[in-house]
XYZ file of C-alpha atoms in Angstrom:
602
model
C -36.923 31.075 9.547
C -33.258 30.339 8.963
C -32.399 26.739 8.495
C -31.369 24.909 11.421
C -27.882 24.197 11.093
C -26.806 20.466 10.906
C -24.664 18.491 13.321
C -21.151 19.846 13.889
C -18.056 18.785 12.303
C -18.933 17.258 8.855
C -16.351 14.965 7.621
C -13.511 16.861 5.838
C -14.148 14.708 2.711
C -17.257 16.026 2.423
C -15.805 19.294 0.871
C -15.459 20.766 -2.710
C -13.354 23.806 -3.031
C -13.974 26.584 -5.463
C -12.128 29.752 -6.090
C -11.228 32.991 -8.149
C -7.373 33.371 -8.030
C -7.838 35.481 -4.868
C -9.838 33.448 -2.324
C -11.347 29.942 -1.746
C -14.986 28.699 -0.745
C -15.148 25.249 0.677
C -18.787 23.776 0.275
C -19.924 20.592 1.654
C -21.798 17.806 0.300
C -25.161 19.252 1.804
C -24.602 22.450 -0.187
C -23.276 24.650 2.656
C -20.583 27.046 2.335
C -18.733 26.059 5.456
C -15.337 28.321 4.526
C -14.925 31.507 2.530
C -12.219 34.232 3.680
C -13.105 37.702 2.033
C -11.786 39.107 -0.070
C -8.819 36.993 -0.040
C -7.742 33.543 0.907
C -5.866 34.757 3.722
C -8.031 36.904 5.328
C -10.116 36.415 8.380
C -13.127 34.029 7.180
C -16.382 35.503 7.054
C -18.033 31.903 6.725
C -16.470 29.423 9.021
C -18.689 26.996 10.716
C -15.985 24.535 9.553
C -14.428 25.421 12.632
C -16.982 27.376 14.642
C -20.397 25.808 14.524
C -22.153 28.197 16.868
C -20.789 31.527 15.416
C -18.957 30.881 12.403
C -21.198 31.193 9.680
C -22.123 29.840 6.412
C -24.038 29.557 3.478
C -26.720 27.125 3.214
C -28.743 26.214 0.340
C -30.358 22.839 0.282
C -33.656 20.870 -0.496
C -35.956 21.204 2.510
C -37.142 17.340 1.441
C -34.856 14.422 2.228
C -32.708 14.142 -0.903
C -29.849 12.189 -2.454
C -26.805 14.218 -3.804
C -24.071 13.448 -6.458
C -21.885 16.056 -7.427
C -19.268 16.832 -10.269
C -16.644 19.629 -11.034
C -18.051 20.787 -14.804
C -15.052 19.120 -16.655
C -11.641 20.711 -16.942
C -13.126 23.564 -14.846
C -13.475 24.607 -11.130
C -16.961 25.072 -11.357
C -19.189 22.511 -8.986
C -22.219 20.967 -10.025
C -24.315 19.306 -7.234
C -27.455 17.319 -8.086
C -30.131 17.182 -5.452
C -32.643 13.964 -5.976
C -35.983 14.417 -3.614
C -39.267 12.074 -3.542
C -40.957 15.175 -5.573
C -38.044 15.975 -8.294
C -34.429 16.664 -9.473
C -32.594 19.911 -9.571
C -29.038 20.761 -9.835
C -26.687 23.362 -8.165
C -24.065 24.941 -10.292
C -21.550 26.837 -7.582
C -18.779 29.493 -8.904
C -16.569 32.019 -7.813
C -17.259 34.318 -10.957
C -14.344 35.812 -13.091
C -14.572 38.801 -14.995
C -13.863 39.514 -18.805
C -10.185 39.933 -18.118
C -9.522 37.760 -15.178
C -10.678 38.094 -11.316
C -13.180 40.509 -10.525
C -11.988 43.566 -8.399
C -14.917 42.428 -6.184
C -15.629 38.648 -4.733
C -18.477 37.313 -5.930
C -20.084 33.637 -5.241
C -23.039 32.575 -7.838
C -25.473 29.749 -6.804
C -27.502 29.066 -9.580
C -30.334 26.022 -9.302
C -31.875 24.408 -12.692
C -34.644 22.537 -12.067
C -34.473 19.459 -13.985
C -37.744 17.123 -13.240
C -40.656 17.102 -10.729
C -40.203 19.650 -8.368
C -37.639 20.593 -5.740
C -38.279 23.097 -2.594
C -35.215 24.657 -1.289
C -34.359 26.973 1.516
C -31.408 29.301 1.922
C -29.783 31.457 4.221
C -26.601 33.665 4.423
C -25.643 34.005 8.007
C -22.199 35.858 8.327
C -20.373 34.632 10.860
C -17.831 36.575 13.634
C -14.578 36.270 11.706
C -13.105 33.939 14.212
C -14.899 35.929 17.060
C -13.277 39.214 16.013
C -16.491 41.182 14.576
C -20.503 41.223 14.997
C -22.430 40.791 11.731
C -25.299 43.613 11.338
C -27.439 44.268 8.381
C -27.994 48.044 7.067
C -31.038 48.671 5.011
C -30.054 51.914 2.393
C -32.350 52.474 -0.516
C -34.355 49.608 0.226
C -31.426 47.440 -0.240
C -30.070 45.054 2.523
C -26.182 45.070 3.247
C -24.655 43.169 5.711
C -21.351 44.409 7.408
C -18.792 42.391 9.352
C -15.771 44.648 10.282
C -14.552 46.212 7.237
C -16.237 43.345 4.792
C -19.454 44.840 3.416
C -22.022 41.769 1.730
C -24.591 42.250 -0.729
C -27.238 39.313 -1.067
C -29.172 39.358 -4.366
C -30.361 36.990 -6.827
C -33.442 36.006 -9.567
C -36.090 34.334 -8.375
C -34.918 33.612 -5.133
C -37.563 33.707 -2.906
C -36.019 36.289 -0.196
C -38.502 36.300 3.032
C -39.190 39.773 3.426
C -37.015 42.750 3.715
C -34.539 42.221 6.560
C -34.593 44.402 9.502
C -31.709 46.642 10.213
C -29.527 44.702 12.938
C -30.476 41.101 11.543
C -27.502 38.704 11.226
C -29.006 36.657 8.407
C -30.882 36.818 5.800
C -33.142 33.973 4.241
C -35.319 33.182 1.409
C -36.587 29.528 -0.502
C -38.128 29.005 -3.805
C -39.280 25.756 -5.619
C -37.417 24.851 -8.409
C -39.461 22.899 -11.524
C -38.688 21.235 -14.827
C -36.973 23.997 -17.039
C -36.945 26.832 -14.062
C -33.818 29.136 -13.050
C -32.848 30.711 -9.560
C -29.596 32.582 -8.556
C -28.545 33.143 -5.303
C -25.589 36.034 -5.282
C -23.062 37.016 -2.555
C -20.666 39.799 -3.283
C -18.221 41.327 -0.956
C -15.547 43.815 -0.819
C -13.538 45.251 2.031
C -12.707 49.043 2.877
C -14.097 50.076 -0.237
C -17.364 50.764 -1.970
C -19.745 47.333 -2.645
C -21.128 46.944 -6.140
C -24.226 45.632 -5.914
C -24.111 42.718 -8.539
C -27.164 42.867 -11.196
C -28.595 38.737 -11.523
C -28.357 38.515 -14.996
C -25.096 39.574 -15.423
C -24.137 36.954 -12.903
C -25.743 34.320 -14.540
C -23.938 35.338 -18.036
C -20.664 35.127 -15.386
C -20.996 31.478 -14.538
C -21.231 30.682 -17.919
C -18.220 32.980 -18.619
C -16.202 31.289 -15.697
C -16.839 27.913 -17.014
C -15.448 29.194 -20.185
C -12.449 30.547 -18.592
C -11.380 27.647 -16.956
C -12.241 25.514 -20.091
C -9.420 27.917 -21.929
C -7.004 27.647 -19.233
C -7.286 23.785 -19.320
C -6.928 24.139 -23.086
C -3.458 25.406 -22.245
C -2.624 22.746 -20.066
C -0.602 20.303 -21.745
C 0.051 16.462 -20.268
C -0.497 13.283 -22.126
C 0.558 10.255 -19.960
C -0.863 8.138 -17.501
C -3.585 9.005 -14.726
C -4.175 12.245 -16.890
C -7.740 12.924 -15.144
C -5.887 12.651 -11.699
C -2.861 14.934 -12.806
C -5.525 17.482 -14.457
C -7.887 17.400 -11.522
C -4.677 18.211 -9.368
C -3.473 20.865 -11.490
C -6.782 22.618 -11.139
C -6.942 22.462 -7.762
C -3.526 23.866 -7.609
C -4.681 26.495 -9.597
C -7.225 27.388 -7.047
C -4.324 28.167 -4.117
C -2.416 30.616 -6.590
C -2.888 34.116 -5.013
C -3.289 35.948 -8.678
C -2.404 39.512 -7.152
C 1.090 38.309 -6.442
C 1.398 34.900 -7.894
C 2.528 33.487 -4.548
C 1.455 29.811 -4.092
C -0.544 28.825 -0.544
C 0.227 25.863 1.022
C -3.807 25.362 1.776
C -6.902 27.036 1.746
C -7.507 26.833 5.265
C -6.586 27.147 8.650
C -6.447 24.811 12.220
C -7.682 21.677 10.583
C -6.282 19.049 13.021
C -3.449 16.283 12.045
C -4.832 14.476 14.994
C -7.654 13.842 17.248
C -5.597 15.018 20.234
C -5.244 18.647 18.823
C -1.970 20.899 19.070
C -0.820 20.471 15.421
C -3.361 22.881 14.038
C -1.572 25.643 11.766
C -2.081 27.954 9.286
C -1.267 26.862 5.714
C -2.452 30.022 4.061
C 1.033 31.106 3.075
C 3.659 30.429 0.464
C 6.091 27.780 1.274
C 9.506 28.244 -0.999
C 9.458 24.211 -0.982
C 6.015 24.219 -2.565
C 6.622 26.912 -4.881
C 9.578 25.181 -6.093
C 7.603 22.114 -6.709
C 4.829 24.016 -8.309
C 6.912 25.696 -10.972
C 8.159 22.415 -11.874
C 4.803 21.317 -12.069
C 3.853 24.486 -14.373
C 6.825 23.799 -16.634
C 6.044 20.142 -16.950
C 3.076 21.271 -18.467
C 3.739 24.251 -20.400
C 1.899 26.785 -18.204
C 4.154 29.947 -18.658
C 2.388 32.783 -17.080
C 1.848 30.639 -13.969
C 5.827 30.011 -13.428
C 6.753 33.349 -14.354
C 4.558 35.156 -11.891
C 5.596 32.583 -9.157
C 9.343 32.842 -9.595
C 9.139 36.412 -9.973
C 7.088 37.026 -6.901
C 9.376 34.588 -4.897
C 12.771 36.570 -5.968
C 11.497 40.002 -5.265
C 10.211 39.020 -2.032
C 13.417 37.608 -0.805
C 15.252 40.733 -1.897
C 12.806 42.738 -0.161
C 13.243 40.678 3.091
C 16.469 39.742 2.817
C 19.273 38.673 3.093
C 18.293 35.154 4.533
C 16.098 33.131 2.622
C 12.753 32.095 4.860
C 10.700 29.459 5.244
C 7.667 30.964 4.111
C 6.190 34.274 3.702
C 2.955 35.895 3.127
C 0.985 35.765 0.073
C 1.606 39.569 0.075
C 5.142 39.083 0.334
C 6.156 39.793 3.679
C 8.275 37.773 6.263
C 6.403 38.650 9.384
C 4.187 36.008 10.116
C 3.617 35.575 13.780
C 0.857 33.565 15.903
C -2.467 34.249 17.298
C -4.853 32.003 18.865
C -8.897 32.605 18.747
C -11.277 31.169 21.232
C -13.455 29.452 18.853
C -14.453 25.652 19.252
C -12.491 24.438 16.413
C -13.294 21.198 13.760
C -14.606 18.735 16.226
C -13.901 20.741 19.273
C -10.317 20.382 18.540
C -8.192 23.160 19.530
C -6.438 25.472 18.905
C -7.675 27.606 16.129
C -4.713 29.987 14.642
C -3.964 32.455 12.349
C 0.279 32.463 11.760
C 2.783 29.541 11.611
C 5.822 29.134 14.392
C 7.696 27.463 11.710
C 8.593 30.894 10.451
C 12.181 31.982 11.360
C 13.224 28.412 11.799
C 16.748 27.140 10.070
C 15.869 24.503 7.475
C 18.575 24.219 5.121
C 16.521 22.301 2.475
C 15.373 25.753 1.396
C 18.255 26.487 -0.377
C 17.926 23.452 -2.491
C 14.112 24.570 -2.935
C 14.915 28.115 -4.367
C 18.127 26.942 -6.535
C 16.167 24.198 -8.226
C 13.251 26.533 -9.260
C 15.519 28.657 -10.899
C 17.038 25.782 -12.388
C 13.832 24.579 -13.833
C 12.953 27.878 -15.107
C 16.191 28.195 -16.848
C 15.855 24.426 -18.298
C 12.710 25.684 -19.634
C 13.948 28.117 -22.034
C 14.040 31.446 -20.073
C 16.980 33.529 -19.019
C 17.867 34.799 -15.270
C 18.635 38.523 -14.844
C 22.057 39.798 -12.971
C 20.123 40.619 -9.732
C 18.900 36.590 -9.537
C 22.464 35.533 -10.629
C 23.712 37.697 -7.719
C 21.270 36.325 -5.275
C 21.763 32.521 -6.560
C 25.440 32.525 -6.018
C 25.238 34.286 -2.559
C 22.640 31.161 -1.594
C 25.448 28.812 -3.006
C 28.020 29.953 -0.964
C 25.860 30.753 1.909
C 25.226 26.702 1.923
C 28.558 26.175 1.595
C 28.865 27.573 4.930
C 25.868 26.440 6.775
C 24.890 22.811 5.977
C 27.314 21.606 8.780
C 25.011 23.121 10.997
C 21.953 21.500 12.678
C 18.536 22.555 11.599
C 14.926 21.925 12.403
C 14.374 19.758 9.007
C 11.750 19.614 6.470
C 9.033 18.748 9.180
C 9.834 21.742 11.250
C 10.760 20.179 14.515
C 11.681 21.540 17.503
C 14.443 19.569 18.051
C 17.795 20.841 16.014
C 19.477 17.837 14.467
C 21.657 17.289 11.316
C 18.615 15.777 9.441
C 19.694 13.489 6.643
C 17.000 15.204 3.998
C 18.660 18.775 4.931
C 21.919 17.571 4.237
C 20.627 16.075 0.875
C 18.868 19.624 0.210
C 22.204 21.255 0.538
C 24.105 18.989 -1.604
C 20.616 19.824 -4.182
C 21.456 23.482 -3.838
C 25.288 23.164 -4.993
C 24.570 20.396 -7.728
C 22.216 23.006 -9.388
C 24.249 25.974 -8.820
C 27.223 24.508 -10.323
C 25.152 23.596 -13.468
C 23.556 27.208 -13.411
C 27.466 28.767 -13.509
C 28.476 25.926 -16.038
C 25.635 27.903 -18.225
C 26.802 31.223 -17.639
C 23.380 31.874 -15.888
C 24.994 32.734 -12.515
C 28.599 33.898 -11.466
C 30.847 31.071 -11.314
C 32.064 29.585 -7.790
C 31.709 26.156 -9.251
C 34.889 24.884 -7.915
C 34.356 25.561 -4.180
C 30.469 24.480 -5.043
C 31.746 21.070 -6.532
C 33.799 20.157 -3.736
C 31.466 21.248 -1.232
C 28.826 19.743 -2.863
C 30.927 16.004 -3.213
C 32.124 16.512 0.911
C 28.116 16.542 1.808
C 27.281 13.234 -0.285
C 30.332 11.610 1.272
C 29.369 12.853 4.512
C 25.721 11.404 3.951
C 27.268 8.262 2.846
C 29.130 7.963 5.750
C 27.342 9.133 8.521
C 23.458 8.702 7.556
C 23.516 5.120 6.666
C 22.302 2.368 8.765
C 23.862 -1.181 7.821
C 21.682 -2.679 10.691
C 18.506 -0.985 8.526
C 20.100 -1.023 5.304
C 18.343 2.498 4.845
C 19.478 6.229 5.201
C 18.314 7.381 8.616
C 16.693 10.287 10.130
C 19.733 11.743 11.392
C 23.189 10.339 12.001
C 23.311 7.605 14.336
C 19.635 7.420 14.525
C 17.853 4.211 13.735
C 14.411 6.173 12.729
C 13.457 6.744 9.556
C 12.370 9.554 7.825
C 10.240 9.420 3.728
C 11.305 12.856 3.419
C 14.848 11.016 1.913
C 12.612 9.559 -0.742
C 12.583 13.063 -2.324
C 16.344 12.819 -3.371
C 16.021 9.780 -5.567
C 13.954 12.301 -8.024
C 16.849 14.677 -7.568
C 19.642 12.508 -8.224
C 21.441 11.961 -4.851
C 21.065 8.212 -4.727
C 19.208 6.055 -7.689
C 20.651 3.241 -6.736
C 20.965 0.297 -4.292
C 20.988 2.328 -1.072
C 17.770 4.265 -2.141
C 16.158 1.263 -3.355
C 16.747 -0.376 0.394
C 15.544 2.512 1.806
C 12.261 2.435 0.159
C 12.172 -1.357 1.424
C 12.679 -0.366 4.829
C 10.273 2.547 4.538
C 7.857 -0.091 3.016
C 8.188 -2.356 5.711
C 7.773 0.239 9.124
C 6.286 3.201 7.747
C 3.579 2.074 4.942
C 0.204 0.842 5.214
C -1.308 -1.853 3.297
C -2.925 0.656 0.847
C -0.054 2.312 -0.138
C -0.067 5.104 2.609
C 3.177 6.464 4.275
C 3.592 8.048 7.427
C 6.144 10.847 7.938
C 8.834 9.259 9.939
C 9.326 6.416 12.617
C 6.905 6.955 15.588
C 3.956 8.977 13.566
C 1.657 6.182 13.982
C 1.156 6.728 17.512
C 0.645 10.557 16.987
C -0.799 11.397 13.618
C -2.274 10.115 10.296
C -0.500 9.023 7.061
C 1.128 12.143 5.120
C -0.699 11.933 1.793
C 2.431 13.516 0.101
C 4.709 10.808 1.132
C 3.086 8.432 -0.240
C 3.550 9.527 -3.655
C 7.245 10.471 -2.738
C 7.674 6.234 -2.363
C 6.184 5.963 -5.803
C 8.011 8.187 -7.511
C 11.077 6.744 -5.869
C 10.529 3.480 -6.665
C 10.424 4.811 -10.146
C 13.492 6.330 -10.180
C 15.234 2.894 -8.825
C 13.579 1.090 -11.769
C 11.000 -0.613 -9.839
C 8.198 -0.050 -12.329
C 5.408 -2.343 -11.611
C 5.746 -1.261 -8.048
C 5.698 2.195 -8.641
C 2.458 1.480 -10.902
C 0.990 -0.116 -8.523
C 1.332 2.350 -5.490
C 0.250 5.159 -8.107
C -2.998 2.957 -9.260
C -3.917 2.671 -5.675
C -3.279 6.292 -4.532
C -4.924 8.127 -7.144
C -7.928 6.461 -5.791
C -7.953 7.900 -2.145
C -9.221 11.390 -3.169
C -12.442 12.251 -2.234
C -15.559 12.429 -4.673
C -14.422 14.867 -6.554
C -10.614 14.608 -6.549
C -9.799 16.986 -3.489
C -6.750 15.654 -1.161
C -6.217 16.899 2.327
C -2.632 16.843 4.228
C -3.149 13.334 5.871
C -5.671 10.133 5.540
C -6.407 7.967 8.517
C -5.306 4.621 7.880
C -8.075 2.608 9.193
C -11.075 4.574 7.391
C -9.766 6.739 5.143
C -10.967 9.904 6.534
C -9.402 13.085 5.956
C -6.915 15.019 8.262
C -5.456 18.315 8.073
C -5.941 21.396 6.051
C -6.964 21.313 2.894
C -6.760 21.237 -0.547
C -3.449 20.967 0.260
C -0.868 21.909 -2.212
C 1.755 19.657 -1.037
C -0.599 16.369 -1.661
C -1.342 17.483 -5.453
C 2.025 18.189 -6.393
C 3.266 15.020 -5.220
C 0.727 13.169 -7.325
C 1.382 15.539 -10.212
C 5.423 15.077 -9.839
C 4.936 10.972 -9.281
C 3.079 11.202 -12.516
C 5.466 13.280 -14.247
C 8.401 11.456 -13.312
C 7.087 8.109 -13.930
C 5.987 9.059 -17.434
C 9.684 9.795 -17.989
C 11.534 6.736 -16.646
C 8.797 4.160 -17.615
C 8.071 2.568 -20.886
C 4.637 2.941 -22.430
C 4.358 -0.702 -22.765
C 4.456 -1.091 -18.824
C 2.126 1.620 -18.526
C -0.520 -0.003 -20.603
C -3.707 2.156 -21.111
C -3.268 4.048 -18.021
């Protein structure tokens, strides 16, 4: 019989992520795969118990007895190792999204390998596909004596080695289950292979067993190419590996997160789909890749973005699909949601907004690429010159700001982003990388700086504010300490104001004034504060903040979008690219500006 599903809505801190460059699976502390879109990260999830307890589907594999659990990633990989200890024995579960000899497989292959370590441990398992957000009904076919599971256009094969399938599932069944006993030295495999709209390859268990080891070796090889020597090295490398999970290898795009509709607050409403590529996130990611010497990822990301902008132009959009389209839309699904929190959606309404900061992100990305020793093509040079001219024309307009707000205003951080766009454009022009309209760009850049200095500074608060005439604070202005807009006294005073009004005792930070009444702290903002402290010369405070923040991921180093101040619970989508990027870039900046003697043995 199938296992009885556990209580609904386990904490988001419980999840670890594995992936293959095409999709991401979330695995709970209980060994359950509660989120897995197939075949792509932005497909509708075949396994989605995370947001639909009764009909979402899951892959369960755990001891029958009560157990204690510890887990880790195999060092320098995204392969998860979970150790179950029961009164009768110990066994380890190794989970991998298997990759091929030359990279990702042309099909999806989740491999779950159990090795007996001590005594005996009885396991039960169940593969129960869901309804793909209530849009399809799973069923089983018997073909040539083999069970094939179908959900919409997705086909699944469930096979293994010494996995103890319970008989031969009848046609029409919605699940396949089994069980086995792990003893010292025994090995058992459960394998789920998937395709969509194409033939289904039935894996050979022995090949899959080797494939797990090959996948471990592949991740280790990637980590060997990763170059970072500096403070918080283990945390930086883990965040880099988490970012690598979000790279959609068929195109080079970077997903903002692996999930949709995980809530930002208990009351619901702010439940969005983050399985899209934000220009902002891609710019920050490329900066990190360059800092780590990762050439292939950097080139893939920038090339994908530039092709996508030209394809969907002339306007630069806030985000694009991972396949490179601008049309996103929004669809609500009649499923319960995590902890009953609504809505559950595919799509994101921020698409189509005017966010002026995107111009700065795009040109900064290209400057980063050039500074790494590369050169731009003629088309890209013309595109960037056009974007710089467009920035000159548009910076005086109200926009939705970085936080994608419905109220159009003159957001301070948006103006700073425009300053960054023109500063980088004139740098590229001076080096002969793009057509030169530098006189205009320099004049408008300086005009923006004066405008912000005169209108966006509050003498009462001693801080840059959310917008001219506002007494609200916005943590996103801290991004413009490392950009160079301000590394002086005013930015230092702004950090003080944000510390006093938006920062918790454990160094977490709310996005802007009033958010402590609406949502939880925003992880990236906390790392931005640490970065800004370093940039304004307050090194000891920056180090103190980083020491506190790198300890606030979960047991395997994953960060969500938000963390609750009171109990440290995760909220929002995960793994969240912006959170991990903020950690990485904070470490890179601190390494650059802080002496080794101050950093000590970190």
